[in-house]
CSV table of C-alpha atoms in Angstrom, one decimal:
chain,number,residue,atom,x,y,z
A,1036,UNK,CA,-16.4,19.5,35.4
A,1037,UNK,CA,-17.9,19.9,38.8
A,1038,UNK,CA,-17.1,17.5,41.5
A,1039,UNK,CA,-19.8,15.7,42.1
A,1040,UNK,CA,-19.7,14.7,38.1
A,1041,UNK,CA,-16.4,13.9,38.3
A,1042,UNK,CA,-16.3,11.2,41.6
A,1043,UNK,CA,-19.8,10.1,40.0
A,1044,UNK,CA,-17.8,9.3,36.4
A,1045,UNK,CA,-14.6,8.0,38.4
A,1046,UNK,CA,-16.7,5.4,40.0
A,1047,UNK,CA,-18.4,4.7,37.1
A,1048,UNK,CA,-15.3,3.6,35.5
A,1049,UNK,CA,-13.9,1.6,38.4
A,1050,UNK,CA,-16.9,0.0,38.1
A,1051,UNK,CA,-16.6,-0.8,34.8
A,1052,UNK,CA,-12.6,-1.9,35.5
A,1053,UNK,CA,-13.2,-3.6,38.0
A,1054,UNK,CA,-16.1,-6.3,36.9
A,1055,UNK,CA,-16.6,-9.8,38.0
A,1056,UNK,CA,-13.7,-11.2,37.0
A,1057,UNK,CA,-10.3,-11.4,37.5
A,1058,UNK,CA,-7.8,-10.1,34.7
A,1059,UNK,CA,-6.6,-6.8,35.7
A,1060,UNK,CA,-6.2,-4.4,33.0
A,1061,UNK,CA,-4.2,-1.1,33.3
A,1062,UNK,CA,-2.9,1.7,31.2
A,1063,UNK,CA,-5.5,0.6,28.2
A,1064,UNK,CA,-5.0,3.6,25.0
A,1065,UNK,CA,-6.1,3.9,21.5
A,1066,UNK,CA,-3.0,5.7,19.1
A,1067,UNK,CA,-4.7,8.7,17.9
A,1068,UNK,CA,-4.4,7.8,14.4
A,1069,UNK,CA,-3.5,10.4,11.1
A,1070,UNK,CA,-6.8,11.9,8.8
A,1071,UNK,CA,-7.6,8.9,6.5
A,1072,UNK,CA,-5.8,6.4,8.1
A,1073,UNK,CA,-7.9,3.1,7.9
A,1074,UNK,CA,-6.6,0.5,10.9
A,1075,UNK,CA,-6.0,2.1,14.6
A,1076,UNK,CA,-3.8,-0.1,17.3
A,1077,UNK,CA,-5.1,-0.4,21.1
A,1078,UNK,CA,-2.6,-1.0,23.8
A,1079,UNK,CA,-3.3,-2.2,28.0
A,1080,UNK,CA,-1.4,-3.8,29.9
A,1081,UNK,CA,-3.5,-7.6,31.3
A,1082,UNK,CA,-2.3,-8.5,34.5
A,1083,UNK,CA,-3.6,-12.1,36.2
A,1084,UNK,CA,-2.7,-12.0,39.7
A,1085,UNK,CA,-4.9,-15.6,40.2
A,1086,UNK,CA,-3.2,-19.1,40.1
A,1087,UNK,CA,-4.6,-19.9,37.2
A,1088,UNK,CA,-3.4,-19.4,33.7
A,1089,UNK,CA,-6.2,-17.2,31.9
A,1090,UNK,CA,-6.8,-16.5,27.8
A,1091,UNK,CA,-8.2,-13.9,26.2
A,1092,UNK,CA,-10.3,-15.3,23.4
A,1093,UNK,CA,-11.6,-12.2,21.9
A,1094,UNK,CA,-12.6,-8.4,22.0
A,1095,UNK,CA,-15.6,-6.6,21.8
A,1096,UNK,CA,-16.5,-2.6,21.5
A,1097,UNK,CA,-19.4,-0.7,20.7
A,1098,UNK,CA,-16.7,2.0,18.9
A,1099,UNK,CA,-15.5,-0.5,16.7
A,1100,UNK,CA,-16.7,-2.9,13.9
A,1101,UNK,CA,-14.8,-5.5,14.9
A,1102,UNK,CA,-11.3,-5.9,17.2
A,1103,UNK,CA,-8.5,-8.2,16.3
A,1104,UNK,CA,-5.8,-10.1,18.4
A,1105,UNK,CA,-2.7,-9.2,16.7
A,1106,UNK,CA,0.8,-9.1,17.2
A,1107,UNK,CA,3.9,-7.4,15.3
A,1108,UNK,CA,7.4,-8.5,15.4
A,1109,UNK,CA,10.3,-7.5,13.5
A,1110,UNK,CA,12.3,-11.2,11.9
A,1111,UNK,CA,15.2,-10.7,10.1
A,1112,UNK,CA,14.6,-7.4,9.7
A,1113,UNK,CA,11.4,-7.3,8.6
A,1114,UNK,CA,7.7,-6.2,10.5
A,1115,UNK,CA,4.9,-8.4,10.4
A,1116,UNK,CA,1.6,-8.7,11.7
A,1117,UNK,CA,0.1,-12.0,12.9
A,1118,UNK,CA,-3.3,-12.6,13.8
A,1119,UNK,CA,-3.7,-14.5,17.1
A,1120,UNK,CA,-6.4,-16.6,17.7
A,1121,UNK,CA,-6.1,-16.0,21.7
A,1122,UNK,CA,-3.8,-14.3,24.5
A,1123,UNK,CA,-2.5,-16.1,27.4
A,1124,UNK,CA,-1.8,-14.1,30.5
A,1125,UNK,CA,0.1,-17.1,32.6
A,1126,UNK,CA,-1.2,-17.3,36.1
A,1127,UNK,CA,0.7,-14.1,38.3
A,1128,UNK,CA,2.0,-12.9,35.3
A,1129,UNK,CA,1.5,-10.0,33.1
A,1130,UNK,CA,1.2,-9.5,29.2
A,1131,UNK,CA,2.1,-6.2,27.7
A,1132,UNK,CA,-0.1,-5.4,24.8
A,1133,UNK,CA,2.2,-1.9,23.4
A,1134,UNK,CA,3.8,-1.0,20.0
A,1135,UNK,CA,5.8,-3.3,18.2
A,1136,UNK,CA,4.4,-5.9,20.1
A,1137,UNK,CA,0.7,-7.4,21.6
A,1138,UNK,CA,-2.0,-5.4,20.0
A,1139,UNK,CA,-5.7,-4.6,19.3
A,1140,UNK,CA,-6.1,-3.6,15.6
A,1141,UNK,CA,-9.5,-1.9,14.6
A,1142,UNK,CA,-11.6,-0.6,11.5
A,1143,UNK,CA,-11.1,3.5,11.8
A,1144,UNK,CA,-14.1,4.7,12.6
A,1145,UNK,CA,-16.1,6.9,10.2
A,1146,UNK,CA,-16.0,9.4,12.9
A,1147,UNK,CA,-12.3,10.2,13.5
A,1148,UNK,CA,-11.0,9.7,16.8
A,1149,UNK,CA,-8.9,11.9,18.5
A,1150,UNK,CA,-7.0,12.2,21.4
A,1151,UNK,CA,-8.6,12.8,24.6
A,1152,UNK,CA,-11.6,10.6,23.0
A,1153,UNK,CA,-12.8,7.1,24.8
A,1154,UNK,CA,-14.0,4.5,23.9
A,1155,UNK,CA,-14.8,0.7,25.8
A,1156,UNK,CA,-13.1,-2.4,25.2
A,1157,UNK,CA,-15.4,-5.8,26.3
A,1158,UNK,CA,-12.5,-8.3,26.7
A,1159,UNK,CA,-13.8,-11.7,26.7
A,1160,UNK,CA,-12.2,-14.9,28.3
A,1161,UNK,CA,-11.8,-18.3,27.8
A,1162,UNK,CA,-13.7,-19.2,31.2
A,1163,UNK,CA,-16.5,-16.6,30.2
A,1164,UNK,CA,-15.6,-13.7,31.9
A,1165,UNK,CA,-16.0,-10.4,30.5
A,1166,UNK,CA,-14.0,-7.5,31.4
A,1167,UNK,CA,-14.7,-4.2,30.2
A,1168,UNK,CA,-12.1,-1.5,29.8
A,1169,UNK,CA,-12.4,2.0,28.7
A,1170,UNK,CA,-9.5,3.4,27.3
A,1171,UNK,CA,-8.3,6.5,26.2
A,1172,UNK,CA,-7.0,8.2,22.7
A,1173,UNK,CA,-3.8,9.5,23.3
A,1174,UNK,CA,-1.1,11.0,20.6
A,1175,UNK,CA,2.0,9.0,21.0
A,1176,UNK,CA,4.2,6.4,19.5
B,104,UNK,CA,57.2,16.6,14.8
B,105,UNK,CA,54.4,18.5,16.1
B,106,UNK,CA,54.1,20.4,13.1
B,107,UNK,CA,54.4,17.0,11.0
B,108,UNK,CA,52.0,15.4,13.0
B,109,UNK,CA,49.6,18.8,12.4
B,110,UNK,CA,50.2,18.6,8.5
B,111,UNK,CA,49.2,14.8,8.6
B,112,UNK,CA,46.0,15.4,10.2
B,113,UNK,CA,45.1,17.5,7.7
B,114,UNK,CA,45.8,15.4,5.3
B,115,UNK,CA,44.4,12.2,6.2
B,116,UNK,CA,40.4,12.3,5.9
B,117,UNK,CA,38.7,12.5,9.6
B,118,UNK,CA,37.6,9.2,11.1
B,119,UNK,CA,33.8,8.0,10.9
B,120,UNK,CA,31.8,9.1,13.9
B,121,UNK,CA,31.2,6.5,16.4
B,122,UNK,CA,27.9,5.9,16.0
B,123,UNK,CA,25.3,4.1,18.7
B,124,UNK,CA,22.6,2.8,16.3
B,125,UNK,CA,23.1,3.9,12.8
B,126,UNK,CA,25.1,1.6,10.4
B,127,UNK,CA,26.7,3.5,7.7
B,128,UNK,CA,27.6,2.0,4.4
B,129,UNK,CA,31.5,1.0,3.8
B,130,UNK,CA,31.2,2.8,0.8
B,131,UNK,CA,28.0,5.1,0.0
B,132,UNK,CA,25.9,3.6,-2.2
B,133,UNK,CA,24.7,5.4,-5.7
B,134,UNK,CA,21.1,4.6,-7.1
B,135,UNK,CA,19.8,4.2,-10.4
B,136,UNK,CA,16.9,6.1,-12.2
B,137,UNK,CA,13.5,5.5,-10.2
B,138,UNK,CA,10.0,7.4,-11.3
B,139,UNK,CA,7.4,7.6,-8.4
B,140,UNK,CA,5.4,10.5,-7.5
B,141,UNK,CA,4.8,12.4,-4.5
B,142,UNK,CA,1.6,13.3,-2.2
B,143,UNK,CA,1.6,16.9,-3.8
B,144,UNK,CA,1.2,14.6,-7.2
B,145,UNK,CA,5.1,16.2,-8.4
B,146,UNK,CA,7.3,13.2,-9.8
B,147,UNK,CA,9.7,11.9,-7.6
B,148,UNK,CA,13.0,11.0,-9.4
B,149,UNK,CA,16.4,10.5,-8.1
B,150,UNK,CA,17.8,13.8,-8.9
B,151,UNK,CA,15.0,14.5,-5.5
B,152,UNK,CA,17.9,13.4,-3.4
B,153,UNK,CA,20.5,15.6,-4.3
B,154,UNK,CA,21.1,18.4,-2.1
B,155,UNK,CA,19.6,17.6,0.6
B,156,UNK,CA,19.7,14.9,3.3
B,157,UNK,CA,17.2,12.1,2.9
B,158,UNK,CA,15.7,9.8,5.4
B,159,UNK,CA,13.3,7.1,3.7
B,160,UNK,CA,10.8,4.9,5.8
B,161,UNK,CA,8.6,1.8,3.9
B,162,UNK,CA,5.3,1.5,4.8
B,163,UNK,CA,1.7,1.9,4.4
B,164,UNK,CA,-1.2,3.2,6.0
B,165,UNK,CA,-3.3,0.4,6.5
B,166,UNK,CA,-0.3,-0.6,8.7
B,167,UNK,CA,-1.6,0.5,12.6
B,168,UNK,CA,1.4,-0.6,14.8
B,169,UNK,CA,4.9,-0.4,13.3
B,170,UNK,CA,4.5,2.1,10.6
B,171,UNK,CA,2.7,5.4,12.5
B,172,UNK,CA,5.5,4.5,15.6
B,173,UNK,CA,8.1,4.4,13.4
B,174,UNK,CA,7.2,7.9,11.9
B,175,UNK,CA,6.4,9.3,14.9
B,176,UNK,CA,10.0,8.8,16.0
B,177,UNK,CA,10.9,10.4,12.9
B,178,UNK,CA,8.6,13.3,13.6
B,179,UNK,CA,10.2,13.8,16.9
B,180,UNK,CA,13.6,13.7,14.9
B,181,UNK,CA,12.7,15.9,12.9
B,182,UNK,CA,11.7,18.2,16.1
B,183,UNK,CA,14.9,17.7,18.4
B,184,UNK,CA,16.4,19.2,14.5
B,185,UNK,CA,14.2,22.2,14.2
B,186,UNK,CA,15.8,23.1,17.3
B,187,UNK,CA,19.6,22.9,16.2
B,188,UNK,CA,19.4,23.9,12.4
B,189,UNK,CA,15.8,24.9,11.6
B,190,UNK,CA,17.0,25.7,8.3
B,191,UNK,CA,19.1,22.5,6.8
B,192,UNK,CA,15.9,19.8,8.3
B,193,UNK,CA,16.5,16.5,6.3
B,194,UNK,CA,14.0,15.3,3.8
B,195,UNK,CA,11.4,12.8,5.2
B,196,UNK,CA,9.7,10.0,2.7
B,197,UNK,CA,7.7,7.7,3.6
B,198,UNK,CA,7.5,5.6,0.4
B,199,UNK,CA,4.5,2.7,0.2
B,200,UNK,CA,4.4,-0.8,-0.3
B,201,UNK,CA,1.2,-0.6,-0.9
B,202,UNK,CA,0.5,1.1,-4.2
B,203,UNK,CA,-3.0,-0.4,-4.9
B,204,UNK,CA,-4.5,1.3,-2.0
B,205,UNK,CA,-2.3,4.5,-1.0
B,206,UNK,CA,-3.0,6.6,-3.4
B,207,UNK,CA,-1.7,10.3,-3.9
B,208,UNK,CA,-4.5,11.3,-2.0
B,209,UNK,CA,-4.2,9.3,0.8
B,210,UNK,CA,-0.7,9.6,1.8
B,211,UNK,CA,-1.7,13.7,1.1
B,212,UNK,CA,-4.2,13.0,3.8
B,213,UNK,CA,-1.9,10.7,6.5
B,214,UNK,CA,1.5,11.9,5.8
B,215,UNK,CA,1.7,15.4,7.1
B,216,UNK,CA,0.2,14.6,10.1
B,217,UNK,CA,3.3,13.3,11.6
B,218,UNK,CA,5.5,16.0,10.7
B,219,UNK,CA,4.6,19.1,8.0
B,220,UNK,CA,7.4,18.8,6.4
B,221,UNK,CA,7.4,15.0,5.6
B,222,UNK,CA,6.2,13.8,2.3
B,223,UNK,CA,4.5,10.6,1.2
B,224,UNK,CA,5.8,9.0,-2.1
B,225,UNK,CA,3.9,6.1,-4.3
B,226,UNK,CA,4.0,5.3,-7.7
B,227,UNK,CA,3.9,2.1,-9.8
B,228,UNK,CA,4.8,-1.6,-8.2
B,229,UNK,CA,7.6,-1.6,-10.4
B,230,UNK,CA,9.0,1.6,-10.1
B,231,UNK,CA,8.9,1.2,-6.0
B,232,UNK,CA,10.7,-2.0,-6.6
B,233,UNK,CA,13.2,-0.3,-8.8
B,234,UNK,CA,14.1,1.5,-5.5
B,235,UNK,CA,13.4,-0.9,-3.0
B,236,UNK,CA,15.6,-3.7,-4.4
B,237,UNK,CA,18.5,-1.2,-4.7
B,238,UNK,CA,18.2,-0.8,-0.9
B,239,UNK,CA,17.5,-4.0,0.5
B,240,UNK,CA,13.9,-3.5,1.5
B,241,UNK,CA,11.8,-6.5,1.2
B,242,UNK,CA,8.1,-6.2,1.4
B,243,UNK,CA,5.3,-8.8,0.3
B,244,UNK,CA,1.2,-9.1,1.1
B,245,UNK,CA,0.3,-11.8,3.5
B,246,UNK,CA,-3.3,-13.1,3.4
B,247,UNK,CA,-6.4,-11.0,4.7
B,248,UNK,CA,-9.7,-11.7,5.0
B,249,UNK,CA,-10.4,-10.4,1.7
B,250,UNK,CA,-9.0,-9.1,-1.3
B,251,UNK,CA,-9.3,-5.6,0.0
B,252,UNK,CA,-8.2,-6.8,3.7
B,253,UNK,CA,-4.8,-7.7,3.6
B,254,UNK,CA,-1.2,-6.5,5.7
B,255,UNK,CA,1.8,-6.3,4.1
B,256,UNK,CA,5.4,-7.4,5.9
B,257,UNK,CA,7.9,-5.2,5.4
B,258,UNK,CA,11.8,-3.9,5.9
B,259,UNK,CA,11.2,-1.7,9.5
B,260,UNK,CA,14.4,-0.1,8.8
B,261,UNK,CA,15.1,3.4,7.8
B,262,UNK,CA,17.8,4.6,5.5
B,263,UNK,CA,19.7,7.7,5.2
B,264,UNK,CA,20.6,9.3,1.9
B,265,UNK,CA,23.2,11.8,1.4
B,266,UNK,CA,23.3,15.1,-0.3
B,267,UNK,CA,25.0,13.2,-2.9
B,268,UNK,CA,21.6,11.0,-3.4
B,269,UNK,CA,23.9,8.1,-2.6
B,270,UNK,CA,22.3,5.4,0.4
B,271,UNK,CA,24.3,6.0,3.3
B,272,UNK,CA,23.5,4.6,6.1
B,273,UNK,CA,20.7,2.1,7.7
B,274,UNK,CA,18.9,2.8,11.2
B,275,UNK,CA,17.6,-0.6,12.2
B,276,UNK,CA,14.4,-1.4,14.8
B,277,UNK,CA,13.4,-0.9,16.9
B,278,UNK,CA,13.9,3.1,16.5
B,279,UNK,CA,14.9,5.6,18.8
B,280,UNK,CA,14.7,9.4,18.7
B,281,UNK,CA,17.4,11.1,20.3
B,282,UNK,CA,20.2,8.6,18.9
B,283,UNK,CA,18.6,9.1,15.7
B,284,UNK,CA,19.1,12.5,16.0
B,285,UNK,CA,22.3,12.3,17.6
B,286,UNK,CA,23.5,10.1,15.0
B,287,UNK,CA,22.3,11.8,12.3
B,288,UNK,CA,24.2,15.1,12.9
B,289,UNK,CA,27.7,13.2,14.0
B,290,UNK,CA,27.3,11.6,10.1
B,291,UNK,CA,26.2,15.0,8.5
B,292,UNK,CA,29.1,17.1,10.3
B,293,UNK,CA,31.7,14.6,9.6
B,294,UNK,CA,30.5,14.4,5.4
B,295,UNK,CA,30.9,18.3,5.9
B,296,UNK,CA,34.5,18.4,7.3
B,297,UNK,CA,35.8,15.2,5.2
């Protein structure tokens, strides 16, 4: 990629990170997910550095039916999902959305993603604010 | 007394590996007839555990978070492996809980993507249970937004057979690769020796 593309893209995504509000996301990735596989997981870490408590209400993304707020966790030795309605990120504090914990869960695709793909995340707030994310398809656990 | 002390080692069976996640049975643990079938559509029976070590993850594939990072562990397992004994690599299953929608096909399509070797096994409700119970797994469909839409909570664990076909010993989650592995060989080496 010539230079010129790449500071043009790279500020073109700060942009995009670092819209008018004030969650902080970092570290956002999509599992690159087997052949036929019907659900994909999103991960990001949400950081609120304000004095406020802030909640995510919902996600939006133009790669993606529809995005759920869902958690795993492992009782008695047994996984489950749970849907959440919302996310709170406490006020200075951070929540980890990663596996086995905190994540998005999404349709697949028709087209299959794969790693080094990206797609956008529109994360919406309780107070309004919308915060847009791209994050990448990696292959990992 | 040296030489008396020599003879009784021999004698006396080695001592279970110390172990730093793995759980291994008191007394390994025999099962009874089961008829599922495999993602190359070949029945899978219980004399499929003889011979050769086994280890068996629950899941499905609508599952997006526990179940594809709990077999890529596995597939990085089975990695660090390739690199000691490419030619004894255990047996990987991934069996579903979810029958209805992972068909033969499906698991043909997801399984092999997280290791070549590992295989996915389905089969009838009952016949999964026939296994399942024997083992402890517990799995059961929690609502979804439609009929077609729903998860499924299930045992995260992952269980070792021997080349006996006899449960052996239970990995519990979260799961990690290289005391898997490590694990894995201090219980195979020690059934060899004993």
């Amino acid at each position: 990629m010539k230079p010129i593309f790449a500071a043009l893209l790279l500020s073109l995504f700060s942009s995009l990170a670092a819209a008018d509000s004030t969650l902080l996301v970092e570290d956002a990735w999509v599992r690159e997910a087997p052949p036929g596989a019907r659900m994909l997981a999103a991960y990001m870490t949400l950081k609120n550095p304000t004095a406020q408590d802030l909640v995510l209400t919902g996600v939006d993304s133009p790669a993606f039916n529809h995005v759920m707020l869902h958690k795993s966790e492992v009782v008695d030795g047994v996984a489950r999902m749970l849907h959440q309605d919302s996310i709170l990120i406490p006020a200075g504090g951070n929540i980890e959305l990663k596996p086995g914990s905190y994540h998005l869960m999404m349709p697949a695709p028709e087209q299959r993603l794969v790693e080094g793909d990206k797609v956008v995340f529109e994360l919406n707030l309780e107070d309004q604010a919308c915060v847009q994310v791209q994050a990448e398809v990696r292959k990992k656990p | 007394v040296l030489l008396a002390a020599v003879l009784l080692a021999g004698c006396n069976p080695p001592p279970p590996p110390q172990l730093s996640k793995a759980t291994q049975l008191p007394s390994p643990k025999p099962v009874t007839d089961f008829r599922l079938i495999d993602h190359n559509s070949k029945p899978f029976t219980r004399e499929r555990l003889q011979g050769t070590w086994t280890f068996v993850f629950f899941g499905y594939t609508h599952c997006p978070d526990v179940c594809p990072t709990s077999l890529t562990m596995l597939g990085q397992v089975q990695k660090t492996l390739e690199q000691s004994a490419p030619d004894e690599l255990p047996q990987v299953l991934f069996i579903s809980v979810d029958p209805e929608r992972d068909s033969v096909e499906q698991l043909a399509r997801f399984t092999p993507y997280f290791h070549p070797t590992f295989l996915g096994v389905t089969g009838e409700p009952d016949e999964i249970q026939r296994l399942s119970r024997q083992l402890g797994i517990l799995y059961m469909r929690t609502e979804g937004e439609s009929t077609d839409d729903y998860l499924v909570d299930h045992s995260a664990a992952i269980m070792l057979f021997d080349p006996d076909g006899r449960f052996h010993a239970v990995f519990s989650a979260p799961h990690e690769p290289e005391s898997m592995a490590s694990d894995y060989l201090a219980m195979k080496n020690w059934y060899e020796v004993k």
